[in-house]
CSV table of C-alpha atoms in Angstrom, one decimal:
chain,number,residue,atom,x,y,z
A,1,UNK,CA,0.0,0.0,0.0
A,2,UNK,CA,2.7,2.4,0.5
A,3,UNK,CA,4.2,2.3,-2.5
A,4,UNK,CA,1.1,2.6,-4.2
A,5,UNK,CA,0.3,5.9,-2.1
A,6,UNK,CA,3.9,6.9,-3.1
A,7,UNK,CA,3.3,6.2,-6.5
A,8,UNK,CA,-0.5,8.4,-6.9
A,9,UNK,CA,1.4,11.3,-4.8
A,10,UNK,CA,4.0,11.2,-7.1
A,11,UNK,CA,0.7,11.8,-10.5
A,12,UNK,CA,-0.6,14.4,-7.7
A,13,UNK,CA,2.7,16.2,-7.9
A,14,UNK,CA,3.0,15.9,-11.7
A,15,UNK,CA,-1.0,17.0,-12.4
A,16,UNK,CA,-0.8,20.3,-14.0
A,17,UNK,CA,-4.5,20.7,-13.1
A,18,UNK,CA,-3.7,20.4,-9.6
A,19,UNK,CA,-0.6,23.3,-9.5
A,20,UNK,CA,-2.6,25.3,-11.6
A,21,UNK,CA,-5.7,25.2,-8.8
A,22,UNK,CA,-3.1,26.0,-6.1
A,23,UNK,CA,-1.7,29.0,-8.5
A,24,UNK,CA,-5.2,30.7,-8.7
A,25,UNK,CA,-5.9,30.2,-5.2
A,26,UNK,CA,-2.5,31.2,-3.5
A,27,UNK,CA,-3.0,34.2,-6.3
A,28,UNK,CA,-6.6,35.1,-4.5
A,29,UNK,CA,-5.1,34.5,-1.0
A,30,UNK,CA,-2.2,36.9,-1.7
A,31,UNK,CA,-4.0,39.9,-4.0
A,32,UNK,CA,-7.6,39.5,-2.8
A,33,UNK,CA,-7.4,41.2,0.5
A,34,UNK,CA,-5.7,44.1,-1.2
A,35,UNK,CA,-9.5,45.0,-2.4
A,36,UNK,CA,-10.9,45.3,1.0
A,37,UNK,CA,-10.9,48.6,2.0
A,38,UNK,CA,-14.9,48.5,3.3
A,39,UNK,CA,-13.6,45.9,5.7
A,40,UNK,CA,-13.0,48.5,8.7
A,41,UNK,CA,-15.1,47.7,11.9
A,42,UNK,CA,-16.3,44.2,10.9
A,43,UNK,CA,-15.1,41.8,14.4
A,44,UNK,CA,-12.6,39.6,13.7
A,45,UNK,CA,-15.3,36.3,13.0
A,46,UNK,CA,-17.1,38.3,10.9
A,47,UNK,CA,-14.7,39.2,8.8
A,48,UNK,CA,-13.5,35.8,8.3
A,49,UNK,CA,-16.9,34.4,7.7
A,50,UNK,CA,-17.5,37.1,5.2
A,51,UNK,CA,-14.7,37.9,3.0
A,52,UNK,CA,-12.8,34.2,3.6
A,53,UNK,CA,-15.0,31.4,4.1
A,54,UNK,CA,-17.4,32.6,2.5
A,55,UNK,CA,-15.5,32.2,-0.8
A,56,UNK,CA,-14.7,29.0,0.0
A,57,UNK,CA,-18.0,27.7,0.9
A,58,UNK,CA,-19.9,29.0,-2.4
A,59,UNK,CA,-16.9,29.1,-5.2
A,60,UNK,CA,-13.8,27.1,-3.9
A,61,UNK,CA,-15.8,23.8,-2.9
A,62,UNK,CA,-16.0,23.2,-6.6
A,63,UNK,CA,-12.5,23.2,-7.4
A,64,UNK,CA,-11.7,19.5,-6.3
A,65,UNK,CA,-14.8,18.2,-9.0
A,66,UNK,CA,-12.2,19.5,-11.9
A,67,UNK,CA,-9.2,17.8,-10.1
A,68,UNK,CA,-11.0,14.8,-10.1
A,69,UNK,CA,-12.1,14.8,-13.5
A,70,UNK,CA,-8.3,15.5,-14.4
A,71,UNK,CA,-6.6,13.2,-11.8
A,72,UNK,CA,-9.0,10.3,-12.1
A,73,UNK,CA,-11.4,10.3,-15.2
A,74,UNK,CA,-9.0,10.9,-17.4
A,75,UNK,CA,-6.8,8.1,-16.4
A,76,UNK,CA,-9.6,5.7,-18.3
A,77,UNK,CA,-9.6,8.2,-21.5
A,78,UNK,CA,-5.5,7.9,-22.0
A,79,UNK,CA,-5.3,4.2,-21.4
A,80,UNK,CA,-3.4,4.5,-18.1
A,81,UNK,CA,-5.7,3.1,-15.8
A,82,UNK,CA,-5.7,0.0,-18.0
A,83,UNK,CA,-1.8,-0.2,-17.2
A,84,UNK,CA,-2.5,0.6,-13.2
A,85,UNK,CA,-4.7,-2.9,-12.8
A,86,UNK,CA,-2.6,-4.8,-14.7
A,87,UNK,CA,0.0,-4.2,-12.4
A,88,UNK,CA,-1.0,-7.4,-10.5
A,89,UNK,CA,-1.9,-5.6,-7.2
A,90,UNK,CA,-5.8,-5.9,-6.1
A,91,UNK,CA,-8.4,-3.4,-7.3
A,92,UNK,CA,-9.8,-2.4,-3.9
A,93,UNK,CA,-5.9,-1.4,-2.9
A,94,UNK,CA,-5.6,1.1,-5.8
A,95,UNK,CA,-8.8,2.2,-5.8
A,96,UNK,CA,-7.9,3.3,-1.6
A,97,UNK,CA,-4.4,4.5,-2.6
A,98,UNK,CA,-6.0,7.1,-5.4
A,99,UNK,CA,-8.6,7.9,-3.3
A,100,UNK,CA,-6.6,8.5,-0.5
A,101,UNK,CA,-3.6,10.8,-2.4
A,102,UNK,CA,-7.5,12.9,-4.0
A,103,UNK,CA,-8.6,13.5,-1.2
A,104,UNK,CA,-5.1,15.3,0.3
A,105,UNK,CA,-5.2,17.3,-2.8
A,106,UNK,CA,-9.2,18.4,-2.1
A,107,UNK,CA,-8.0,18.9,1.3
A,108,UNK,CA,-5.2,20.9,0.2
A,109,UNK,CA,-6.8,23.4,-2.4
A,110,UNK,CA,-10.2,24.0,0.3
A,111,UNK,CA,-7.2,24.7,2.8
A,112,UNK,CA,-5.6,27.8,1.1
A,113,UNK,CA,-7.6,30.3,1.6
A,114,UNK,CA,-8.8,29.5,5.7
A,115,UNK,CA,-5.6,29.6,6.2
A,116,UNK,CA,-3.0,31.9,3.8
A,117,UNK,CA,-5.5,34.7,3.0
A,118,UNK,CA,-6.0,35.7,6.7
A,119,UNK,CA,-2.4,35.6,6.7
A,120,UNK,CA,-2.0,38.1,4.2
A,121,UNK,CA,-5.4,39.9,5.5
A,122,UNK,CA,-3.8,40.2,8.6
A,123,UNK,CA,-0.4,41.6,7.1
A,124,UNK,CA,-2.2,44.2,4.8
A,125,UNK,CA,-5.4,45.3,7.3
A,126,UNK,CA,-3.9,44.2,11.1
A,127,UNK,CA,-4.2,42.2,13.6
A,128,UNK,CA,-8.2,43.0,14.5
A,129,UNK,CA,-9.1,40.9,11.7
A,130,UNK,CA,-7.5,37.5,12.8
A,131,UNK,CA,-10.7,35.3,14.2
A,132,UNK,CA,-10.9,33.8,17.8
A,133,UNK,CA,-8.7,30.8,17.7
A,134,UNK,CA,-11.3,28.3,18.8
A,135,UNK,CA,-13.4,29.5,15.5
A,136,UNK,CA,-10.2,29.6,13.2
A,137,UNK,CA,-9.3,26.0,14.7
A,138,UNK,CA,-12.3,24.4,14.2
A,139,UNK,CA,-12.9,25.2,11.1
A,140,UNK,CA,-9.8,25.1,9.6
A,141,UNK,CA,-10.7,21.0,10.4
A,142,UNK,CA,-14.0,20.6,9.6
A,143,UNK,CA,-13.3,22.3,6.3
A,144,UNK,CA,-10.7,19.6,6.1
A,145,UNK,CA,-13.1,16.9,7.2
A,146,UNK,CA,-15.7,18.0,5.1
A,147,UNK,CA,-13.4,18.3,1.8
A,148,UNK,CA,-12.0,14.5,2.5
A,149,UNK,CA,-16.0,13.3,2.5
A,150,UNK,CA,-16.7,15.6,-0.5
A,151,UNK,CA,-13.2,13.8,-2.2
A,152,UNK,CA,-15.4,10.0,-1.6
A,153,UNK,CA,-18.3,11.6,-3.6
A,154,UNK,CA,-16.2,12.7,-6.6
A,155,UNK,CA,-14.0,9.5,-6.5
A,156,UNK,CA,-17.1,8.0,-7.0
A,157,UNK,CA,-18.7,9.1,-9.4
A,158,UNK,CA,-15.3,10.3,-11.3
A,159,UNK,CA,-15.3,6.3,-11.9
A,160,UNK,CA,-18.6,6.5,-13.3
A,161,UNK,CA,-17.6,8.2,-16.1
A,162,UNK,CA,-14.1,7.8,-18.0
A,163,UNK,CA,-14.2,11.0,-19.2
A,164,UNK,CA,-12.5,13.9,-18.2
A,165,UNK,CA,-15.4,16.4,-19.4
A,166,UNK,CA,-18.2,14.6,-18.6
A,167,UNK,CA,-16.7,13.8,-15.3
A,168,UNK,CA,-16.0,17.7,-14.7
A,169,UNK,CA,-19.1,19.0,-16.2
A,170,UNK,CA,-21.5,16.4,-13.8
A,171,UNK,CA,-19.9,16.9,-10.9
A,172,UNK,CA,-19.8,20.6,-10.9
A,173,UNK,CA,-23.8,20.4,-11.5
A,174,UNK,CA,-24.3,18.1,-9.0
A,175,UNK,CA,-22.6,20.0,-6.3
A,176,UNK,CA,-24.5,23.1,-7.2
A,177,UNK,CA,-27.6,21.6,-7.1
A,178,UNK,CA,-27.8,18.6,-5.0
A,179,UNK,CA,-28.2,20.9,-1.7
A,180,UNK,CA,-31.8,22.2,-3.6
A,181,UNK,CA,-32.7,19.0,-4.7
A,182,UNK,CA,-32.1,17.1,-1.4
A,183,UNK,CA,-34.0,20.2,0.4
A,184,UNK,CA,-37.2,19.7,-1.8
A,185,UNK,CA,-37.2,15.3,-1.5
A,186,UNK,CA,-37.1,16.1,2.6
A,187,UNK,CA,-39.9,18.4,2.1
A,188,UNK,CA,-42.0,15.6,0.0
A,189,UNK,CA,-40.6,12.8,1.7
A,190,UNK,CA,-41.3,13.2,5.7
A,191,UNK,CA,-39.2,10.0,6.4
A,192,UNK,CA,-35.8,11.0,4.8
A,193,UNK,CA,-36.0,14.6,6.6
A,194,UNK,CA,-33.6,13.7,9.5
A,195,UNK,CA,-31.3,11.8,7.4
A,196,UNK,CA,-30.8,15.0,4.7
A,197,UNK,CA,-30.8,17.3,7.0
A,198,UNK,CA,-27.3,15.5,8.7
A,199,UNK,CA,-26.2,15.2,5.0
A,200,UNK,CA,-22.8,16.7,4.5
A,201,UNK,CA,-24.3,18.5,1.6
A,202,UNK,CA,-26.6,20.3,4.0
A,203,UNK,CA,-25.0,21.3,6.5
A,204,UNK,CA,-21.3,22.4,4.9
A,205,UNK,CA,-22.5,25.4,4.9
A,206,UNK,CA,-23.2,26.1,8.8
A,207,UNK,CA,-19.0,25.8,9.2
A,208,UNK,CA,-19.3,29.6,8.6
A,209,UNK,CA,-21.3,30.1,12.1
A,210,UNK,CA,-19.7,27.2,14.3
A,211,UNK,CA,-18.6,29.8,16.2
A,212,UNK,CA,-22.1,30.2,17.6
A,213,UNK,CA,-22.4,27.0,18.7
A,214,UNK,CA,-21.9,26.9,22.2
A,215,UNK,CA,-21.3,23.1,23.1
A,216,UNK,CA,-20.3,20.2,21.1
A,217,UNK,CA,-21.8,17.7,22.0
A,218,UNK,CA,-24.8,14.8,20.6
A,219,UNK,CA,-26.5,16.3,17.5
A,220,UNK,CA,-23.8,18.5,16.8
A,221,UNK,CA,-20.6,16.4,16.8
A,222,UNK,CA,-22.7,14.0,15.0
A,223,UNK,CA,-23.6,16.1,12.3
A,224,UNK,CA,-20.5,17.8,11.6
A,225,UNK,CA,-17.8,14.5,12.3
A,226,UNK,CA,-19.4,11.8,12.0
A,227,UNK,CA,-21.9,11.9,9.0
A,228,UNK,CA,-18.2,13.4,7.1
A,229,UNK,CA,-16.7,9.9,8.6
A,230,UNK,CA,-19.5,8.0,7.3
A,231,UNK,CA,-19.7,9.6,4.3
A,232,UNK,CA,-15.9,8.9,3.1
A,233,UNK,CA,-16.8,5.2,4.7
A,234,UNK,CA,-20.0,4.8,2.8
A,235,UNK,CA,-18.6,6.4,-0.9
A,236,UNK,CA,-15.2,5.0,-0.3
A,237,UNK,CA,-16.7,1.0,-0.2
A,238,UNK,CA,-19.5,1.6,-3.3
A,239,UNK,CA,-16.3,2.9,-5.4
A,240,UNK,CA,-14.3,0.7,-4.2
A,241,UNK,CA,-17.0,-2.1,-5.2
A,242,UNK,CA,-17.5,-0.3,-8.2
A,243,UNK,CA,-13.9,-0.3,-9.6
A,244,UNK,CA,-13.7,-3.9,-9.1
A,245,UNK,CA,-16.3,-4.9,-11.1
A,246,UNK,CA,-15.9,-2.1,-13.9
A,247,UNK,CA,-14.5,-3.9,-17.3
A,248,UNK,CA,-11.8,-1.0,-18.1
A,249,UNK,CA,-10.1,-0.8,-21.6
């Protein structure tokens, strides 16, 4: 397993899609606060919430669906994948070790902004802007938690389709409108209401006010570790299962 981990970090490295999401975002990070000069009395949360992870949470979250459409997908398009289970090691192994090495990378690209553009905010504006640590903290690993479930979604359906642009062009739909979709089935279907509601596709958006959420404890560590947990579980077996039986060419 570890040289097959070695071996997918060492694609990661080499994806050009990958350094090229990185470039955009450490670009954002660096120039991006340099265009907030409204940002004068807002508390230090709200500022992050605002100008930071608010970004994140509506445009960044999409970013890892076109690394997996690059990184994955097109693997079965350019005949490499072929080579990859031909290499005699068993499916369920590589499908872990690729999935594992994605979902760093999502981790990596949702990471950039929580954490370098309040650096630089805090260079260019001051200190007063740097959130409470126990707010910064926390989210800083849900958003990580939350990308690695997110990264079991996209593996999974990235090995649905073999092709880069269909791969790219479905998932970036179905992350944009899955949180409406699931929002109107609860409505119709009384039954499923507790189960969507816990969805990481619901509540990934509440990270922005965690810091109003006085105690962690029962519903709340539930909902925000271990449906994420379950989640990367659940999608990480059906790909898993998937890739075995998938006749690749």
């Amino acid at each position: 397993m570890g040289n097959l981990l070695k071996t997918e970090w060492y694609k990661l490295r080499k994806d050009r899609s990958f350094w090229v999401l990185l470039l955009i975002l450490f670009g954002v990070a660096v120039f991006y606060p340099l265009l907030l000069t409204n940002s004068e009395g807002s508390s230090g949360n709200d500022f992050y919430r605002g100008y930071i992870l608010s970004i994140n949470t509506d445009i960044v979250r999409l970013f890892p669906a076109i690394l997996a459409g690059f990184f994955i997908s097109s693997e079965y398009s350019m005949g490499t994948m072929k080579s990859v289970v031909s290499s005699g090691n068993s499916r369920v192994r590589l499908y872990f070790a690729k999935l594992t090495v994605f979902s760093i990378g999502s981790a990596i690209i949702m990471l950039i902004l929580p954490i370098f553009m309040i650096g630089a905010s805090v260079i260019y504006i001051g200190p007063e802007v740097m959130p409470d640590w126990s707010f910064y903290l926390k989210a800083i690993g849900l958003i990580a938690l939350y990308a690695v479930a997110y990264a079991s979604v996209m593996s999974f359906f990235s090995t649905i389709f073999t092709d880069s642009g269909k791969s790219i062009a479905f998932q970036l739909l179905f992350i944009a409108l899955i949180p409406s979709l699931l929002e109107y089935l609860s409505s119709k279907v009384s039954f499923l209401e507790s189960i969507i509601s816990h969805s990481i596709f619901i509540t990934q958006p509440s990270i922005l006010v965690i810091d109003q959420i006085p105690q962690w404890s029962g519903d709340v560590v539930l909902t925000y570790i271990i449906v994420p947990i379950l989640t990367f579980i659940l999608f990480g077996v059906l790909g898993s299962l998937l890739y075995k039986s998938k006749e690749i060419k």
